[in-house]
mmCIF file of C-alpha atoms in Angstrom:
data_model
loop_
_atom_site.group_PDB
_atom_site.id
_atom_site.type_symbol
_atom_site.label_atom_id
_atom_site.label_comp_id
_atom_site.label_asym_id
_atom_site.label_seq_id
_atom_site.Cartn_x
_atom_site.Cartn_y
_atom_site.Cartn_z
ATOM 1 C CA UNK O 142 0.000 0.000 0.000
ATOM 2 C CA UNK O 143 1.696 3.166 -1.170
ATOM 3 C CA UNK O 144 1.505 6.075 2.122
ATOM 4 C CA UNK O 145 -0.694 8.971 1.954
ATOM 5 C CA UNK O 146 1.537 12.510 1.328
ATOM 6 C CA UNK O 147 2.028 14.440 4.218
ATOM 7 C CA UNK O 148 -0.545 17.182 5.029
ATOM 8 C CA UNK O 149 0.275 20.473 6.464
ATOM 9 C CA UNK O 150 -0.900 20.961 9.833
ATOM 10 C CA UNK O 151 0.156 24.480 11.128
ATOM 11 C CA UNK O 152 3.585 26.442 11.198
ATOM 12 C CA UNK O 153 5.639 26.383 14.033
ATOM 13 C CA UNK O 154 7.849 29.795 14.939
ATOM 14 C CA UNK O 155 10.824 27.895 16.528
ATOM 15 C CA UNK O 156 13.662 28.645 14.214
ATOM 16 C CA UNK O 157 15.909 25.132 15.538
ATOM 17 C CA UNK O 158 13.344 22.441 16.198
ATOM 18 C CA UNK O 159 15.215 19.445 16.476
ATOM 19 C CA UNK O 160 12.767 16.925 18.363
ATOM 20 C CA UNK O 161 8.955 16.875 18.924
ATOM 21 C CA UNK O 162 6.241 14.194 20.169
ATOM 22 C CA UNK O 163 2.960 14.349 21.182
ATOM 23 C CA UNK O 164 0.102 13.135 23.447
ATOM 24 C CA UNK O 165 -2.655 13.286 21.622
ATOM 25 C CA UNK O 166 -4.045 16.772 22.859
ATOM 26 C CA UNK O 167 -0.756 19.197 22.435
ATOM 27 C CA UNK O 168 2.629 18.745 20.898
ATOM 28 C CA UNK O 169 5.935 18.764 22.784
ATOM 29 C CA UNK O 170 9.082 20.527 20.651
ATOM 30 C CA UNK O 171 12.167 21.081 21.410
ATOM 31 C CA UNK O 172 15.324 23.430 19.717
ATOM 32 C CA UNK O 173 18.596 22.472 19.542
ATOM 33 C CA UNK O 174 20.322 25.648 20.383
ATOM 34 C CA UNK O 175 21.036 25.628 23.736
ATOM 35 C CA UNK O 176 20.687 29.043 25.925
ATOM 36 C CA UNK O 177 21.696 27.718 29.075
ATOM 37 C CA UNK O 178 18.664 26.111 29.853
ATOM 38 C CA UNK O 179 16.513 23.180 28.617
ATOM 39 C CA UNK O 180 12.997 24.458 27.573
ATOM 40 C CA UNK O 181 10.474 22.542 26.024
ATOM 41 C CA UNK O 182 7.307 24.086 24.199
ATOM 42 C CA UNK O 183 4.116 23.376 24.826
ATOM 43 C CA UNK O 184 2.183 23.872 21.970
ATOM 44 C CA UNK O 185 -1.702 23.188 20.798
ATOM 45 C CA UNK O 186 -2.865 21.811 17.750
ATOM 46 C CA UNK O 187 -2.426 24.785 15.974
ATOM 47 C CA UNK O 188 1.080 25.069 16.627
ATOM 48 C CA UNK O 189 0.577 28.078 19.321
ATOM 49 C CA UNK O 190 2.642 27.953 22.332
ATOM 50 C CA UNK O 191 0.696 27.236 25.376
ATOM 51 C CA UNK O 192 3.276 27.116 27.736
ATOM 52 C CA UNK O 193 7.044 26.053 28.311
ATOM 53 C CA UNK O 194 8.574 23.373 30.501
ATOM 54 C CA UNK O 195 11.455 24.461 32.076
ATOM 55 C CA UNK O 196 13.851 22.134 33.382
ATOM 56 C CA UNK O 197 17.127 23.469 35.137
ATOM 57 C CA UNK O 198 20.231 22.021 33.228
ATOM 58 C CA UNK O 199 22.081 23.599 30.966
ATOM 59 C CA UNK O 200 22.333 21.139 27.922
ATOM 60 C CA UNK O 201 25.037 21.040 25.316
ATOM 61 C CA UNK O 202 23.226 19.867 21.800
ATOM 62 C CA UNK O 203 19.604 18.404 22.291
ATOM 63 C CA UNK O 204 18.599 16.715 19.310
ATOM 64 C CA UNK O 205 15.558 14.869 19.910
ATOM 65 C CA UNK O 206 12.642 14.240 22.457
ATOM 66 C CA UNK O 207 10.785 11.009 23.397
ATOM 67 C CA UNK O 208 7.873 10.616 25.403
ATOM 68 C CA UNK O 209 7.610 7.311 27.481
ATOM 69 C CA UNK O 210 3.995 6.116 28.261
ATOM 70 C CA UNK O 211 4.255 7.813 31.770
ATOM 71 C CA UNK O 212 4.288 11.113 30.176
ATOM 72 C CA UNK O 213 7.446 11.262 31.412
ATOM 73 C CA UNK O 214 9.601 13.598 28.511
ATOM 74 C CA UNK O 215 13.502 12.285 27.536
ATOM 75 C CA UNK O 216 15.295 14.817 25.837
ATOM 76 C CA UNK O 217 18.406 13.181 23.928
ATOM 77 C CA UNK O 218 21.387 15.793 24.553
ATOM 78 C CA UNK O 219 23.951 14.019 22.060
ATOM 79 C CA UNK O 220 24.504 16.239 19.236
ATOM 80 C CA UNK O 221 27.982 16.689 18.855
ATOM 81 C CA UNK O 222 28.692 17.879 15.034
ATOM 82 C CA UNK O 223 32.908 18.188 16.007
ATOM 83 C CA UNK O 224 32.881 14.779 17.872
ATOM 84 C CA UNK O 225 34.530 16.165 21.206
ATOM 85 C CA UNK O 226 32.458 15.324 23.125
ATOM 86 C CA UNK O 227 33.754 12.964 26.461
ATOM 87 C CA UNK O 228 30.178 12.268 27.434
ATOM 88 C CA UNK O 229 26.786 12.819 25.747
ATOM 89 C CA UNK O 230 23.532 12.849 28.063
ATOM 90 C CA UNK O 231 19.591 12.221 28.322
ATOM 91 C CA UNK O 232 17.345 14.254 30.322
ATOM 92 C CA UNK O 233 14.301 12.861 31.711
ATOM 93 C CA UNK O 234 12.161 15.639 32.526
ATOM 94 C CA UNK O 235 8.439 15.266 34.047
ATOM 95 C CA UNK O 236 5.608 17.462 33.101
ATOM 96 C CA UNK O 237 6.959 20.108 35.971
ATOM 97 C CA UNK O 238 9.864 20.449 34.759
ATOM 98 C CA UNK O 239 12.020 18.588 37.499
ATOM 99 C CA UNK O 240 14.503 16.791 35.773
ATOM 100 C CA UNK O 241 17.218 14.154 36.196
ATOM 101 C CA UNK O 242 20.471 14.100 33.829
ATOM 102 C CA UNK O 243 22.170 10.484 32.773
ATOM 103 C CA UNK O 244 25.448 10.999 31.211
ATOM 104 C CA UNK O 245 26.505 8.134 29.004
ATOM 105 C CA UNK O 246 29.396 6.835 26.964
ATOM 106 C CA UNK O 247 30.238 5.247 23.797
ATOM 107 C CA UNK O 248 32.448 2.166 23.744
ATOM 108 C CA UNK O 249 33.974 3.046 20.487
ATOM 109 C CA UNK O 250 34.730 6.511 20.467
ATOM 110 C CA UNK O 251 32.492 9.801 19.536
ATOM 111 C CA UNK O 252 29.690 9.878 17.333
ATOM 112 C CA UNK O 253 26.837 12.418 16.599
ATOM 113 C CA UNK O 254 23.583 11.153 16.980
ATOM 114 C CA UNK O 255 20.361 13.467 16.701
ATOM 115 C CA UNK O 256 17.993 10.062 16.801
ATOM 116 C CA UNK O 257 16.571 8.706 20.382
ATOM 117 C CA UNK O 258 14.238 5.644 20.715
ATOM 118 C CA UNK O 259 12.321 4.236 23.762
ATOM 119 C CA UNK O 260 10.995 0.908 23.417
ATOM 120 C CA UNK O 261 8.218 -0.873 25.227
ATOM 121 C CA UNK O 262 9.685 -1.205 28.772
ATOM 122 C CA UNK O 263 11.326 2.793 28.469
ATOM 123 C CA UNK O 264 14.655 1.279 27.515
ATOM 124 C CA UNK O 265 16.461 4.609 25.920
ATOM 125 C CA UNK O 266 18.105 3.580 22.400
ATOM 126 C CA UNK O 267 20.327 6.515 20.673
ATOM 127 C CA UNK O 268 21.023 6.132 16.792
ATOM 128 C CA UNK O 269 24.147 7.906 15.424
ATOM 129 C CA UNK O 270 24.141 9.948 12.318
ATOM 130 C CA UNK O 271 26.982 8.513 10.119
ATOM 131 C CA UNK O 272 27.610 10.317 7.248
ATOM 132 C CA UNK O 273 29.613 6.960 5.959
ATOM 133 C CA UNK O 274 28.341 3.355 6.473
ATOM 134 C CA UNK O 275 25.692 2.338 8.610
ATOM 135 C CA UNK O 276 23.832 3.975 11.615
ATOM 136 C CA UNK O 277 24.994 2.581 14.751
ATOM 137 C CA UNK O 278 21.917 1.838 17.523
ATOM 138 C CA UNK O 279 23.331 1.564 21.372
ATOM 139 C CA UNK O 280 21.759 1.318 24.583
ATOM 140 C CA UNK O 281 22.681 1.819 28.007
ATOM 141 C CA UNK O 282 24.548 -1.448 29.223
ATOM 142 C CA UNK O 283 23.853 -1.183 33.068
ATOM 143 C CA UNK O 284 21.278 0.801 34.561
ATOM 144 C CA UNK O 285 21.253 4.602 34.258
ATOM 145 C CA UNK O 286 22.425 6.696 37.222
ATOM 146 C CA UNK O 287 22.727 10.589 37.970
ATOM 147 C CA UNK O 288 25.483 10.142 39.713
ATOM 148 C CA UNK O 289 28.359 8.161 37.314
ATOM 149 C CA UNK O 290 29.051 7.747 33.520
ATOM 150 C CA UNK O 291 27.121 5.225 32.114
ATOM 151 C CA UNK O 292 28.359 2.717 29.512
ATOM 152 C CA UNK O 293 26.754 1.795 26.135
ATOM 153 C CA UNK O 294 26.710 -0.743 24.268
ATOM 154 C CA UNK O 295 26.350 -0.967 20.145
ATOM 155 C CA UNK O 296 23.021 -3.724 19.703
ATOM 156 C CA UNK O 297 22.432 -2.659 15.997
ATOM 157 C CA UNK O 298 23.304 -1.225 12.991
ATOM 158 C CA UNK O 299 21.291 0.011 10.161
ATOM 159 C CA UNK O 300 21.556 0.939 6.418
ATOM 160 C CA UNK O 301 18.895 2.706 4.523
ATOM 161 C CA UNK O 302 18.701 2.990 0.795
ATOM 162 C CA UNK O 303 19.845 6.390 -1.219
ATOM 163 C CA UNK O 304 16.079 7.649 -2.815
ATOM 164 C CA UNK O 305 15.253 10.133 -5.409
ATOM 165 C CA UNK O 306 12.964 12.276 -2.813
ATOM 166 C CA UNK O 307 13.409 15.725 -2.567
ATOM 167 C CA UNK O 308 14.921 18.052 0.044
ATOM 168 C CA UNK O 309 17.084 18.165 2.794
ATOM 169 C CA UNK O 310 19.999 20.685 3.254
ATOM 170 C CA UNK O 311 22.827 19.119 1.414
ATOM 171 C CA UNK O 312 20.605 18.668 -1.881
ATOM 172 C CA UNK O 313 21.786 14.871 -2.491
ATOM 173 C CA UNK O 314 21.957 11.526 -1.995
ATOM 174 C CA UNK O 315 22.914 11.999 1.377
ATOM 175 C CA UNK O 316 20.338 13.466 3.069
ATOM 176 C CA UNK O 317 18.612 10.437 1.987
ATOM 177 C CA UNK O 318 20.645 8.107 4.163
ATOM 178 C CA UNK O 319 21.286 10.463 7.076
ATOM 179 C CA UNK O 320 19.008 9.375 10.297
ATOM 180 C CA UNK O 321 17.894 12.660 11.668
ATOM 181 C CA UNK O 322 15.290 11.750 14.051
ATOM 182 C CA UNK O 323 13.189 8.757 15.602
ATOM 183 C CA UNK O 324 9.849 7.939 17.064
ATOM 184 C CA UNK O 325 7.939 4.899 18.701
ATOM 185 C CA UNK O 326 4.210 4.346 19.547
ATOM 186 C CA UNK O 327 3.351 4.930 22.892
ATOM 187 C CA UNK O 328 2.191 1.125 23.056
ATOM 188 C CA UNK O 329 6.319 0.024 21.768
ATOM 189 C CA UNK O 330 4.308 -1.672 18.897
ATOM 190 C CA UNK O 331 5.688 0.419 15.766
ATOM 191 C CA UNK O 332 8.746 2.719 15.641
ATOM 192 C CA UNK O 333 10.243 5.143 12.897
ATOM 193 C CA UNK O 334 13.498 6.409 11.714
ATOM 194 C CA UNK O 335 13.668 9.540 9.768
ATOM 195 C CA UNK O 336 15.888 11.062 7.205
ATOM 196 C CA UNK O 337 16.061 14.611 6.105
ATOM 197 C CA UNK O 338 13.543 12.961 3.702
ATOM 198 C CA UNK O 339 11.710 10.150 4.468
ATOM 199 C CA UNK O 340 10.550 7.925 7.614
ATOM 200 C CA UNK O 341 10.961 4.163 7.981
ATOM 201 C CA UNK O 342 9.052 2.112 10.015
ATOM 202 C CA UNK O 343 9.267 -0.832 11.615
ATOM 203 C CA UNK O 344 6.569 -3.384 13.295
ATOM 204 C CA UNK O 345 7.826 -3.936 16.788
ATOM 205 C CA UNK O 346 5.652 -7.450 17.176
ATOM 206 C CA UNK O 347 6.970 -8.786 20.274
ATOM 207 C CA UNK O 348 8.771 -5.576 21.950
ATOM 208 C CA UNK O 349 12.099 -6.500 20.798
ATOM 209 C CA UNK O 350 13.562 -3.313 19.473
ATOM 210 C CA UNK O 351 16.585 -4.632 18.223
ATOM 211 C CA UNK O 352 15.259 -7.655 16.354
ATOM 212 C CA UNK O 353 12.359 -5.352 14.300
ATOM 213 C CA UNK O 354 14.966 -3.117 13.418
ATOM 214 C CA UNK O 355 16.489 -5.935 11.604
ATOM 215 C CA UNK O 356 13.351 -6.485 9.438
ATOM 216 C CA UNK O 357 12.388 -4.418 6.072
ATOM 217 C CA UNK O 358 10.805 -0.901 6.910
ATOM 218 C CA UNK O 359 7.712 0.852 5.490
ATOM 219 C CA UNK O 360 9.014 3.786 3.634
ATOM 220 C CA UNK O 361 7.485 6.678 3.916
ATOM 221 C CA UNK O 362 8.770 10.103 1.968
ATOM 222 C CA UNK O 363 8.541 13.303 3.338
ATOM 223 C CA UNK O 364 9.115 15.426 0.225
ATOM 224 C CA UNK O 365 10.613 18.885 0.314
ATOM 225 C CA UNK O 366 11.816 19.441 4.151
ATOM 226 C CA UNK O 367 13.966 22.279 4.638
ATOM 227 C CA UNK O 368 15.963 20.483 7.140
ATOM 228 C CA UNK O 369 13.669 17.524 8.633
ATOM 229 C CA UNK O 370 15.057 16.899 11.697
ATOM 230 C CA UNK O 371 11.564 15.898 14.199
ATOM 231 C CA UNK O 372 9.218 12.995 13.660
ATOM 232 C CA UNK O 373 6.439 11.447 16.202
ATOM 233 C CA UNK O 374 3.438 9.312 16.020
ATOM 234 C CA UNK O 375 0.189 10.685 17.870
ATOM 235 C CA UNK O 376 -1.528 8.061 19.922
ATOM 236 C CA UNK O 377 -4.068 7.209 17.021
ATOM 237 C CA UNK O 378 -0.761 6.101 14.414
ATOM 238 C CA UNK O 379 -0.798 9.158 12.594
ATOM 239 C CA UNK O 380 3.042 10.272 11.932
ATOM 240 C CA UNK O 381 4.080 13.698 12.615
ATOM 241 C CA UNK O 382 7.150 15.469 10.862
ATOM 242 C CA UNK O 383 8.501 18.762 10.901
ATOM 243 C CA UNK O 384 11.579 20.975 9.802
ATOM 244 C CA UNK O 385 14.027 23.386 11.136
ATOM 245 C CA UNK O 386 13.380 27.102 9.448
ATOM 246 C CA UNK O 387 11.000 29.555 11.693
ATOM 247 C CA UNK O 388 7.119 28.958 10.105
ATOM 248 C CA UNK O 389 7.718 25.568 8.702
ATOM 249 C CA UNK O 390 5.027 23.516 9.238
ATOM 250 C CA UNK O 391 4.183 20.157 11.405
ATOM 251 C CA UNK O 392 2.743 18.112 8.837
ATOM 252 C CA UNK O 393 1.144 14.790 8.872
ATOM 253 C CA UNK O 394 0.388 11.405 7.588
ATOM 254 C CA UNK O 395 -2.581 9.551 8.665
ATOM 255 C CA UNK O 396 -2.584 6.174 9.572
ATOM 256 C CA UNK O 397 0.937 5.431 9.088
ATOM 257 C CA UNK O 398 1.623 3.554 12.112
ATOM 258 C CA UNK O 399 -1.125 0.184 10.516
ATOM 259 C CA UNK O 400 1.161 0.551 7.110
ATOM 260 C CA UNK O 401 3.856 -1.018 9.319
ATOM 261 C CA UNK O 402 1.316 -3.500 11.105
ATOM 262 C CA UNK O 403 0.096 -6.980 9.674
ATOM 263 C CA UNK O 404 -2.738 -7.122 7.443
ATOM 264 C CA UNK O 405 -5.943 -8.845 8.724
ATOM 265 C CA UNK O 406 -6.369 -12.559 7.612
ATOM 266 C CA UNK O 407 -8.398 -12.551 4.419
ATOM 267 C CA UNK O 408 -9.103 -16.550 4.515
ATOM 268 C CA UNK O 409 -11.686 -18.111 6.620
ATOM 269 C CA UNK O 410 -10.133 -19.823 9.422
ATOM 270 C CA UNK O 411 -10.506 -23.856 9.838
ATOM 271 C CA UNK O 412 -13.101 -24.833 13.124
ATOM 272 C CA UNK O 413 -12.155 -25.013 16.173
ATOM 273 C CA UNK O 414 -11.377 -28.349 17.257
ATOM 274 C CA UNK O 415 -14.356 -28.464 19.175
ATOM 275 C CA UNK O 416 -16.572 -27.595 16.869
ATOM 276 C CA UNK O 417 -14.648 -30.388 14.732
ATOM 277 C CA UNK O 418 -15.147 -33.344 17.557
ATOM 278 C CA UNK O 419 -19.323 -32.182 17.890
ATOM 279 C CA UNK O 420 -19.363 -32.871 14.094
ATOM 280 C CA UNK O 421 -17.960 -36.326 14.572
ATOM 281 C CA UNK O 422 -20.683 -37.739 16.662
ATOM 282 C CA UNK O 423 -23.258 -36.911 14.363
ATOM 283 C CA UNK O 424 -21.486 -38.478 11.129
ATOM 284 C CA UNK O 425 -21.452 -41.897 13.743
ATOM 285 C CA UNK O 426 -24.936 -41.280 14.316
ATOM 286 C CA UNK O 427 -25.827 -41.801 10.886
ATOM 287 C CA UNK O 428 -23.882 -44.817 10.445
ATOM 288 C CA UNK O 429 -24.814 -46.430 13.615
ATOM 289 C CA UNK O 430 -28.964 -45.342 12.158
ATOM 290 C CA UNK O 431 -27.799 -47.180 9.307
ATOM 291 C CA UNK O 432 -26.630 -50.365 10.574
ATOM 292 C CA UNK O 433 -30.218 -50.099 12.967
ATOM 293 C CA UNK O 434 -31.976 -50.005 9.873
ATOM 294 C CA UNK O 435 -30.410 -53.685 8.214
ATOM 295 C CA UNK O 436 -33.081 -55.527 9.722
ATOM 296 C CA UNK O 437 -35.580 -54.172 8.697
ATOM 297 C CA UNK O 438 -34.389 -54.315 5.208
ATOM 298 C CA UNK O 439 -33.382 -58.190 5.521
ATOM 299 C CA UNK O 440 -37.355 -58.894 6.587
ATOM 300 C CA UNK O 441 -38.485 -56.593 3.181
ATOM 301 C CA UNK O 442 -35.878 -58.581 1.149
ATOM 302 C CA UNK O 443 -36.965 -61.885 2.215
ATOM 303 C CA UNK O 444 -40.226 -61.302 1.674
ATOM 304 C CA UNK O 445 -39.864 -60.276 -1.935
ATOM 305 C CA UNK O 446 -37.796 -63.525 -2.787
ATOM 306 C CA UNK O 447 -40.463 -65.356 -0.794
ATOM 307 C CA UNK O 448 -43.174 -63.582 -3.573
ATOM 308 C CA UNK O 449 -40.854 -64.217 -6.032
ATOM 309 C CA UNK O 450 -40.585 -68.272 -4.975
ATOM 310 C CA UNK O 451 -44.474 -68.340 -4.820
ATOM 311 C CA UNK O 452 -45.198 -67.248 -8.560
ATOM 312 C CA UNK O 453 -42.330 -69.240 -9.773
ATOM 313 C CA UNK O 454 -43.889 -72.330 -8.576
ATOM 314 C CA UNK O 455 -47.349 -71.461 -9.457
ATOM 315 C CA UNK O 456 -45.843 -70.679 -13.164
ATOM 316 C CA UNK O 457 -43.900 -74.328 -13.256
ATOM 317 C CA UNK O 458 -47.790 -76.001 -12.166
ATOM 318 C CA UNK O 459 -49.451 -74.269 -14.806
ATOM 319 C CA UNK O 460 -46.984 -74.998 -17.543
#
């Protein structure tokens, strides 16, 4: 089934909006420029801003936001464009704006990443943006802590596909291939990866993140971004993307999330097996009937032949 185009929904004024997700009701966006302070907009459907969530810590480069089922927000604070960068961090800030900071660490050096992922049980996966080669997906190997570094640990890798969509920065194949931003369902049961271009997504059947990521993706493009950097899903499935650039729009696809779900069975299923032993008596029924009913049919045949012996003899006395 080929995906609807994206519809525009209503212009946003942040200049730098890196990461956005939603609950339904409001939007939640984010900017990547820093000011000292981590600030997240509230915004309404129609893109005005309702009210900001303040959170005291002063991030370096947030790049994308996640909401977990909770309502808890995570704010993924590893942009780092020159790669020098010791430690990169996520934020999880609540609805009031109290926040706690997890810094984490690569095992294999620095990488920029502008891509965060929660899946079903709030697990925090980042995805790096690697200009050569595959993405690289890690996750926190031991449980996250305020206090200490936090290893990660590489569980994935992806490659997408160079298209012919347009937009993007760069103007080329790249910004095809780049991952740029990432979403999941609230439920863990579907989650995209964006491009300046285009979102992928991927049925998470049995809420193991790293094992759907491995399957083939639902493509779907997002022509003519400026700079796509944000994608979400609302609660309903419908996929939300939007652009750096002050006025670009949040725009929309409906019912995206089911293009990455399994198609209803079209054949009748067989009967239950119960159903199949109830028809069993019944087909013994009418054999045991029949096997009643031999008797009587011996007494009818006999008495014909015994007609039949009659005549005969009363033929052979005439003749």
């Amino acid at each position: 089934m080929i995906p609807p185009p994206p519809v525009d929904v209503c212009p946003v004024a942040m200049q730098e909006l890196s990461g956005l997700t939603s609950d339904g009701k409001q939007f939640y966006a984010v900017s990547d420029s820093d000011n000292g302070t981590l600030r997240i907009q509230v915004l309404g459907r129609d893109c005005v801003v309702k009210r900001t969530i303040t959170a005291p810590v002063d991030p370096f480069d947030v790049e994308d936001l996640a909401m977990a089922p909770d309502g808890t927000l995570w704010a993924s604070d590893t942009g780092d464009n020159n790669k020098s960068r010791a430690t990169v961090a996520l934020h999880k800030v609540s609805p009031s704006g109290a926040v706690e900071r997890f810094r984490v660490t690569y095992p294999d050096g620095k990488h920029d990443a502008e891509a965060l992922l929660l899946d079903k049980s709030g697990t925090p996966y980042i995805v790096t943006k690697e200009p050569l080669g595959s993405a690289l997906i890690y996750r926190p190997a031991a449980p996250l802590r305020t206090d200490v570094s936090v290893p990660l640990e590489q569980v994935a890798r992806i490659s997408l596909a160079t298209t012919d969509t347009p937009g993007g920065p760069l103007e080329g194949s790249l910004d095809t291939r780049l991952v740029t931003g990432a979403a999941s369902m609230r439920d863990g049961s579907v989650v995209a990866l964006r491009t300046y271009t285009e979102a992928y997504l991927f049925r998470v059947p049995d809420g193991d993140l790293v094992k759907a990521l491995s399957g083939d993706p639902v493509r779907v493009p997002l022509p003519n971004e400026p700079q796509g950097e944000a994608i979400a899903f609302d609660p309903d499935g419908t996929l939300l993307s939007a652009s750096e650039g002050a006025g670009t729009p949040i725009r929309s696809v409906a019912g995206a999330a089911a293009l990455a779900k399994p198609a209803a069975p079209t054949t009748t299923a067989p009967p239950p097996a119960a159903e199949q032993q109830q028809a069993a008596p019944s087909d013994t029924a009418t054999t045991s009937s029949s096997w009643q009913n031999w008797p009587l049919a011996l007494t009818l045949g006999g008495l014909v032949l015994a007609v039949a012996l009659v005549i005969g003899l009363r033929r052979r006395r005439r003749a």
